Tab-separated table of C-alpha atoms in Angstrom:
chain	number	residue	atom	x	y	z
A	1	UNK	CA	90.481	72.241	90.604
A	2	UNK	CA	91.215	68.656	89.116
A	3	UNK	CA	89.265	67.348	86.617
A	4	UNK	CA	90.441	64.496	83.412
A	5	UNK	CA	92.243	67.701	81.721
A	6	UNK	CA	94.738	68.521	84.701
A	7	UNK	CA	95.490	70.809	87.351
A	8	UNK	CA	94.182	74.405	87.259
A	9	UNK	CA	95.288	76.510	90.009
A	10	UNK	CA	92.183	78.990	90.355
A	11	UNK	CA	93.152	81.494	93.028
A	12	UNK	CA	96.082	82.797	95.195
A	13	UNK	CA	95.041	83.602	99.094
A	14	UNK	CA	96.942	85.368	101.335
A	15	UNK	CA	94.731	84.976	104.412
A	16	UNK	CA	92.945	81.140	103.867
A	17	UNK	CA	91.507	79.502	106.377
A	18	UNK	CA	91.576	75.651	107.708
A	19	UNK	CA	95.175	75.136	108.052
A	20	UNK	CA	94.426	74.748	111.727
A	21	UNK	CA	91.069	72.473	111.472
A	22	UNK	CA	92.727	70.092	108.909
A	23	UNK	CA	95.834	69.162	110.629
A	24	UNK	CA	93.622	68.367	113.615
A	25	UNK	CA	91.792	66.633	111.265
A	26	UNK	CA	94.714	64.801	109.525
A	27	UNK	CA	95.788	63.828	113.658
A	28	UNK	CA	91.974	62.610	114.347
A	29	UNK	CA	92.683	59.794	112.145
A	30	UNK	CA	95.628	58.165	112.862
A	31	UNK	CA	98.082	59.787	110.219
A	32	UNK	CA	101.028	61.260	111.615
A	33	UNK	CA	100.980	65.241	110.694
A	34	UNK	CA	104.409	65.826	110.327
A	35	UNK	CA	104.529	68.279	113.853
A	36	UNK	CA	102.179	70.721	111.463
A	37	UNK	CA	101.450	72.943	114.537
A	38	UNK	CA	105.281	73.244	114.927
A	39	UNK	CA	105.602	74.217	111.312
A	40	UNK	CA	102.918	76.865	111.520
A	41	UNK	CA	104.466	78.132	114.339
A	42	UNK	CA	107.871	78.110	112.847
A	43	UNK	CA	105.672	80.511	110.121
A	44	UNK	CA	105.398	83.129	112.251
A	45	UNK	CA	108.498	83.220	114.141
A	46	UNK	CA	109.827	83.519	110.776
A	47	UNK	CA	107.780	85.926	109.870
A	48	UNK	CA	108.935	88.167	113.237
A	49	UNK	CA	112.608	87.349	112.800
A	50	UNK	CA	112.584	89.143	109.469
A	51	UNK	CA	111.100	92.295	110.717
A	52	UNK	CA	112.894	92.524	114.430
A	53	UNK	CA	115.647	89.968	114.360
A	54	UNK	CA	116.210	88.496	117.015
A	55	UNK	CA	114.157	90.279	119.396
A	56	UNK	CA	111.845	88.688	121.213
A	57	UNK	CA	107.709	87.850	120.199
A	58	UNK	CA	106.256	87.872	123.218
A	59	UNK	CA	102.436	88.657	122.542
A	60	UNK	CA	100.521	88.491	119.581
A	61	UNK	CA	96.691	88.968	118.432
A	62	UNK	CA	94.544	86.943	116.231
A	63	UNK	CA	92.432	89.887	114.452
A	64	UNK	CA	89.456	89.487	113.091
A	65	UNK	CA	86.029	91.376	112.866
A	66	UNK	CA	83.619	89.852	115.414
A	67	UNK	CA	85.791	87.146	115.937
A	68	UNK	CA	83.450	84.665	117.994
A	69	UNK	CA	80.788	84.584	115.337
A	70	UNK	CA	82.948	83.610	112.756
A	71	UNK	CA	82.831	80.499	111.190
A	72	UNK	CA	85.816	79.450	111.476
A	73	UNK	CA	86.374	80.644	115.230
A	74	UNK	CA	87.337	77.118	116.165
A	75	UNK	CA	91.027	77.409	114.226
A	76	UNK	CA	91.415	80.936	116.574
A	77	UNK	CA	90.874	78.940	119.423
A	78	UNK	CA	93.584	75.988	117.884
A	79	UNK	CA	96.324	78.891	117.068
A	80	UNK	CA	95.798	80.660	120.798
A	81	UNK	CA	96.774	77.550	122.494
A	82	UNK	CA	99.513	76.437	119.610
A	83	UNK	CA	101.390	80.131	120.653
A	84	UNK	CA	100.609	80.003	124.351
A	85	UNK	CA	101.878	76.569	124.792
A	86	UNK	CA	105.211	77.813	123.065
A	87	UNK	CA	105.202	80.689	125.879
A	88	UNK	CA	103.767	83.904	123.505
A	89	UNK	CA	100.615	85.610	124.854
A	90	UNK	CA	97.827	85.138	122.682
A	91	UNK	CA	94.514	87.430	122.074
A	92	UNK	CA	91.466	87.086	119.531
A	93	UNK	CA	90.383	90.692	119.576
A	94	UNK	CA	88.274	92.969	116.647
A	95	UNK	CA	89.903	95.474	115.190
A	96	UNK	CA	87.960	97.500	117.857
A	97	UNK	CA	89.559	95.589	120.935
A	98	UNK	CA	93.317	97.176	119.796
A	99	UNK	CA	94.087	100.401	121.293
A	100	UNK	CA	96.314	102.900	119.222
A	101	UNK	CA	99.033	104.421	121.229
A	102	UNK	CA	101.930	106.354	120.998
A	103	UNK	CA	104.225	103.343	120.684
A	104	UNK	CA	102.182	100.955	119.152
A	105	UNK	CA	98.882	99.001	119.131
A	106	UNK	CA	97.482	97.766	122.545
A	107	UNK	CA	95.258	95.122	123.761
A	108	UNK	CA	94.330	96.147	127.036
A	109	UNK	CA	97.348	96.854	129.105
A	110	UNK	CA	99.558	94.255	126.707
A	111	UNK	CA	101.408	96.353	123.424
A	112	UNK	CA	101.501	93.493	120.903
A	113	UNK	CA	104.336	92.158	118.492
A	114	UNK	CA	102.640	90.854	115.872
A	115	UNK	CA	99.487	90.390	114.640
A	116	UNK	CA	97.780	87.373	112.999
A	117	UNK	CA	95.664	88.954	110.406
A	118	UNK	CA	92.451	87.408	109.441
A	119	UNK	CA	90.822	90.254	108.537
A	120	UNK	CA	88.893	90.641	104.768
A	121	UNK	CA	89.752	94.214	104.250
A	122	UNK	CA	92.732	93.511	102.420
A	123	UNK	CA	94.297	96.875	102.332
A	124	UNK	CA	93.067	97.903	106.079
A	125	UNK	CA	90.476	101.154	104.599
A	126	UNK	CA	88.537	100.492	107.373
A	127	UNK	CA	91.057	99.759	110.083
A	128	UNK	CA	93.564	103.051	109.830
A	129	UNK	CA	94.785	102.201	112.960
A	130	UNK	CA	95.915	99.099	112.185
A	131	UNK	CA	97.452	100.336	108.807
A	132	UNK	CA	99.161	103.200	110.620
A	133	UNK	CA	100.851	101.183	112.865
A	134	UNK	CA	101.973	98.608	110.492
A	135	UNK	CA	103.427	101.277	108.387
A	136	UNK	CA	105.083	103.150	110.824
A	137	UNK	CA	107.012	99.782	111.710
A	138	UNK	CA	105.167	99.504	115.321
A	139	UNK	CA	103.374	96.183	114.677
A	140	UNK	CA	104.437	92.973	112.762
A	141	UNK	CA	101.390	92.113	110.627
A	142	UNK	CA	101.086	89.210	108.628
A	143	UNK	CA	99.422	88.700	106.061
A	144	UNK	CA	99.663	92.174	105.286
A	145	UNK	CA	98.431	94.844	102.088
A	146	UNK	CA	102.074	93.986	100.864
A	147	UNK	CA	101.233	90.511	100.500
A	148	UNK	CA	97.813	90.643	99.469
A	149	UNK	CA	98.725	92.891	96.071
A	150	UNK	CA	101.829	90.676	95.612
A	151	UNK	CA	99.844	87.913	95.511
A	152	UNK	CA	96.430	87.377	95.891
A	153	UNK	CA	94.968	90.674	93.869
A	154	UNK	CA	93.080	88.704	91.386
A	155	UNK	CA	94.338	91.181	88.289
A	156	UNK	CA	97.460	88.886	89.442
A	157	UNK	CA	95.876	86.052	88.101
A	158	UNK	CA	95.322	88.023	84.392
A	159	UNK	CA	99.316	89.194	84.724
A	160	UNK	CA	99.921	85.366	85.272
A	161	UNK	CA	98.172	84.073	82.373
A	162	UNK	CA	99.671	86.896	79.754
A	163	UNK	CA	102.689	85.083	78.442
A	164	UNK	CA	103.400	88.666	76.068
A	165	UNK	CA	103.470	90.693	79.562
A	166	UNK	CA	105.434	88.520	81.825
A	167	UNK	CA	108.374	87.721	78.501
A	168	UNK	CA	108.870	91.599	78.623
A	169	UNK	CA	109.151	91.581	82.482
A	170	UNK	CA	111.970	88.899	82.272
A	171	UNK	CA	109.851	85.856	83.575
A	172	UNK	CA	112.276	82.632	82.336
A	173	UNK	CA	110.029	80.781	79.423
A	174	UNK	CA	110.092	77.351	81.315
A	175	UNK	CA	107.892	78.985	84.296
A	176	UNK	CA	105.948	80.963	82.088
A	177	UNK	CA	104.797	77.827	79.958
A	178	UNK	CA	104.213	76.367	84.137
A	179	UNK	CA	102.033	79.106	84.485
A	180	UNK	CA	100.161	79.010	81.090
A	181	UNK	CA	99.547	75.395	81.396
A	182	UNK	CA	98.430	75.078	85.195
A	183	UNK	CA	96.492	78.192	85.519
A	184	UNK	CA	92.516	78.822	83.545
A	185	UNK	CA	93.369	81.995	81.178
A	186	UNK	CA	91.858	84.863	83.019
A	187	UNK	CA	91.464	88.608	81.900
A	188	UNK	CA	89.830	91.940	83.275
A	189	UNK	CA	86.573	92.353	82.658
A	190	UNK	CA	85.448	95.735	81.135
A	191	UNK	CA	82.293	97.371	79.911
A	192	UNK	CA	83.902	98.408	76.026
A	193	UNK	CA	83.239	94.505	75.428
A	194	UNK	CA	80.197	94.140	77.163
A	195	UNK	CA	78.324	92.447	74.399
A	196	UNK	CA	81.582	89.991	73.298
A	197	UNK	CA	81.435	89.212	77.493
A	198	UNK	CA	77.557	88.017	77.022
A	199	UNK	CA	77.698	86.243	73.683
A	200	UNK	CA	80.821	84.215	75.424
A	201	UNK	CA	79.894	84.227	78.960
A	202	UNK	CA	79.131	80.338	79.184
A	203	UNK	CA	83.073	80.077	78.834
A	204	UNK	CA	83.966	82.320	81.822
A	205	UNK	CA	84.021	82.261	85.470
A	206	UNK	CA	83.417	86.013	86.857
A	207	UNK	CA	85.088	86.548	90.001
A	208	UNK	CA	85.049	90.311	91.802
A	209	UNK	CA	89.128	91.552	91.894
A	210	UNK	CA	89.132	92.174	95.391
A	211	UNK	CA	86.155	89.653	96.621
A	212	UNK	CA	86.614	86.654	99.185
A	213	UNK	CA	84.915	83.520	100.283
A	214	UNK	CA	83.651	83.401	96.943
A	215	UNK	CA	81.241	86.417	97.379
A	216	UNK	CA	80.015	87.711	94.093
A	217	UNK	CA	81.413	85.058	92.636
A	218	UNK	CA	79.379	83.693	89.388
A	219	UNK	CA	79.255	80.954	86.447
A	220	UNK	CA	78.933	82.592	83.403
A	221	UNK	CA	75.727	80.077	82.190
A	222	UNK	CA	74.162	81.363	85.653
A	223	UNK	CA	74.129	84.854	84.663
A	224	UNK	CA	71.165	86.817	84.837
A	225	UNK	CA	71.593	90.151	82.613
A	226	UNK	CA	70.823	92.179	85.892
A	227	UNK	CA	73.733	90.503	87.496
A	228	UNK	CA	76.124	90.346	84.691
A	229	UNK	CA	75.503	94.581	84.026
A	230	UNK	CA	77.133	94.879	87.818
A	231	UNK	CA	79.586	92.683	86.670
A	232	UNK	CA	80.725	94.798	83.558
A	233	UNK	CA	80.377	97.885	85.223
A	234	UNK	CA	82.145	96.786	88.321
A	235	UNK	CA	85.574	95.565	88.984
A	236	UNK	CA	85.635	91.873	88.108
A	237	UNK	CA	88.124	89.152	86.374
A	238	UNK	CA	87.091	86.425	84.415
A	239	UNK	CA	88.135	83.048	84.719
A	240	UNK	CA	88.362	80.173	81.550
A	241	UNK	CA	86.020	77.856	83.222
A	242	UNK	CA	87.459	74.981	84.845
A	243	UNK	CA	85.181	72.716	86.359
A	244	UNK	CA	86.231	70.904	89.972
A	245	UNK	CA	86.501	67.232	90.267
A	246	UNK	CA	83.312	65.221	92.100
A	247	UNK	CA	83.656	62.239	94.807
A	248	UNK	CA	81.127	59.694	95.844
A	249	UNK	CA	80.600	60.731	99.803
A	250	UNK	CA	78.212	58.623	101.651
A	251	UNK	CA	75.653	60.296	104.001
A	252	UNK	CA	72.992	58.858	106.022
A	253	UNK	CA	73.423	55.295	103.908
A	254	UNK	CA	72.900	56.961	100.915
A	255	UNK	CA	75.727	58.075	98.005
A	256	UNK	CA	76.115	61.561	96.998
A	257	UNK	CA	78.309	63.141	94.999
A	258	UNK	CA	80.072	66.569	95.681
A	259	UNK	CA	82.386	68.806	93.763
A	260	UNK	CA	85.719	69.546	95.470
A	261	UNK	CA	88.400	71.456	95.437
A	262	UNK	CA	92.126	70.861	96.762
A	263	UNK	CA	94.101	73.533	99.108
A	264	UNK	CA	97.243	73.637	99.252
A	265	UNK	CA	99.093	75.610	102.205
A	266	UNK	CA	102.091	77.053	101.107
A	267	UNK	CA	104.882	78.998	103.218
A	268	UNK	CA	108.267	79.977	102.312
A	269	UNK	CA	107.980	77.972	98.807
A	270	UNK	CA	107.223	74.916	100.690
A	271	UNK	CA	104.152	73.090	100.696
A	272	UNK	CA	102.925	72.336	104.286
A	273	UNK	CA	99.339	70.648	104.410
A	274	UNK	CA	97.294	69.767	101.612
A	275	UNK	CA	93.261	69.569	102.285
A	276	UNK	CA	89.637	69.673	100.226
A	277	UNK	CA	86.630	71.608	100.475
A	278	UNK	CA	83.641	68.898	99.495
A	279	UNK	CA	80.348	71.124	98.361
A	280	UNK	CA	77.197	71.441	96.190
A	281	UNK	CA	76.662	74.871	93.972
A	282	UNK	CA	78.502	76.931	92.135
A	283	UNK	CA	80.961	77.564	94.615
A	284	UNK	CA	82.609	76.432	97.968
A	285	UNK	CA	80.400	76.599	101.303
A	286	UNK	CA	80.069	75.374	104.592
A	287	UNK	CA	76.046	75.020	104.058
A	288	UNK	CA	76.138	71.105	102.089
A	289	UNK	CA	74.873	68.035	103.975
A	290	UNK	CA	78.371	66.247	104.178
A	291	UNK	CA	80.366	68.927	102.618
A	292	UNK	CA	82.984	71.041	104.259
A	293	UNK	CA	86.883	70.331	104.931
A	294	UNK	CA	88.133	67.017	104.088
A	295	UNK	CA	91.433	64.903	104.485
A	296	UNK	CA	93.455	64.080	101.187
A	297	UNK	CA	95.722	61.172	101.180
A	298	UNK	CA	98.779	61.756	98.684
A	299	UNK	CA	99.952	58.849	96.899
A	300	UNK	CA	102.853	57.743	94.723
């Protein structure tokens, strides 16, 4: 979020969608992308050289539960034709549509290399077959459980903002007074302080540890009590509120204005596409009149 005190970085995602829509978006109007389809697909060649080498990816599957009804189905279709047009066989299958054998996962008569995982289930519970296979070295899959509880575990975001915890794990003082300063304070929520949590709640941001797509997600000043008991007695961080930025956005000849947020897509260490989500609420959605992705112009 950016707002007249700064920067506040308010999540880590291992699996975030868009990258696909926006640079199609960014080419759409005229600005040159950079070759941003050859730099995703760079990603994941990457990705398969450090697991096999140089072997080669010859088929790969874009996983995702129900994948035609998703939202964001479009950006399967986008990645499909940006590996097919660099010669790799590309499938959107469910879970359901890969077929466990003894040599690895199958869709159809086609054993795939790697797979493109979009799925929510961050550590695979309800996919074993998927899990088993990416443990027993069978299957490239990235984003993996690895790299979700590296990274994007929200307790992260509590380890991140405890400057005692990461001095006695060695973190250098320079990036841990980064990390203090760009990210909201955030701590783990528990039911011992139930009644400090209420009296301060109006602070806070309450997110569920292992939630996505801002499900369960909740302002503290929103709170019902009903809602902020499952909160206490459920896994959930909470955030130092940091409220997004608004921009005018004209719709139907009249001016609105809508909170954003800014996304940036990050690989390797690198930055590779920066977008915005424009909405109305208390959190991101594809539902507001004239909301949704949008292009952000970096200047000097």
């Amino acid at each position: 979020h950016l707002n007249t005190q700064g920067a506040h970085l308010i999540e880590i995602n291992t699996n975030a969608g868009g990258a696909f829509l926006n640079a199609l978006l960014i080419e759409s109007q005229g600005v040159t992308s950079g070759g941003l389809n050859e730099t995703f697909l760079e990603m994941f060649r990457n990705e398969w050289r450090l697991a096999r080498g140089d072997a080669p990816l010859t088929t790969i599957a874009i996983v995702d539960e129900k994948p035609e009804s998703q939202y964001l189905y479009p950006e399967f279709l986008l990645a499909k034709a940006m590996f097919e047009r660099a010669g790799i066989k590309a499938h959107i299958v469910d879970p359901s549509g890969l077929q466990a054998r003894e040599e690895g996962l199958y869709a159809g008569n086609q054993k795939i290399d790697l797979i493109y995982n979009r799925l929510t289930d961050f550590s695979l519970q309800q996919f074993p077959h998927i899990r088993s296979a990416h443990e027993k070295q069978q299957v490239v899959l990235t984003p993996n459980p690895s790299h979700y509880q590296r990274y994007a575990d929200k307790s992260k975001l509590a380890w991140l903002t405890d400057s005692v915890l990461m001095r006695s794990a060695g973190v250098p003082q320079a990036s841990i007074d980064a990390l203090i300063q760009g990210i909201p304070q955030t701590k783990l929520v528990n039911a011992v302080d139930a009644e400090k949590w209420w009296a301060e709640r109006k602070q806070w941001f309450f997110k569920p540890v292992n939630g996505y797509g801002s499900k369960g997600a909740y302002r503290g000043d929103k709170l019902t009590k009903r809602v902020f008991e499952e909160i206490v007695n459920g896994e959930y961080v909470a955030q130092k509120l940091a409220v997004p930025g608004e921009r005018n956005v004209s719709l139907n000849d009249e001016i609105m204005s809508l909170k954003y947020d800014v996304r940036c897509y990050v690989y390797d260490g690198q930055i590779q596409l920066i977008a915005a989500r424009l909405y109305q609420g208390q959190t991101t959605n594809f539902r507001t009149s004239g909301g949704g992705f949008a292009m952000v112009r970096v200047t000097e």
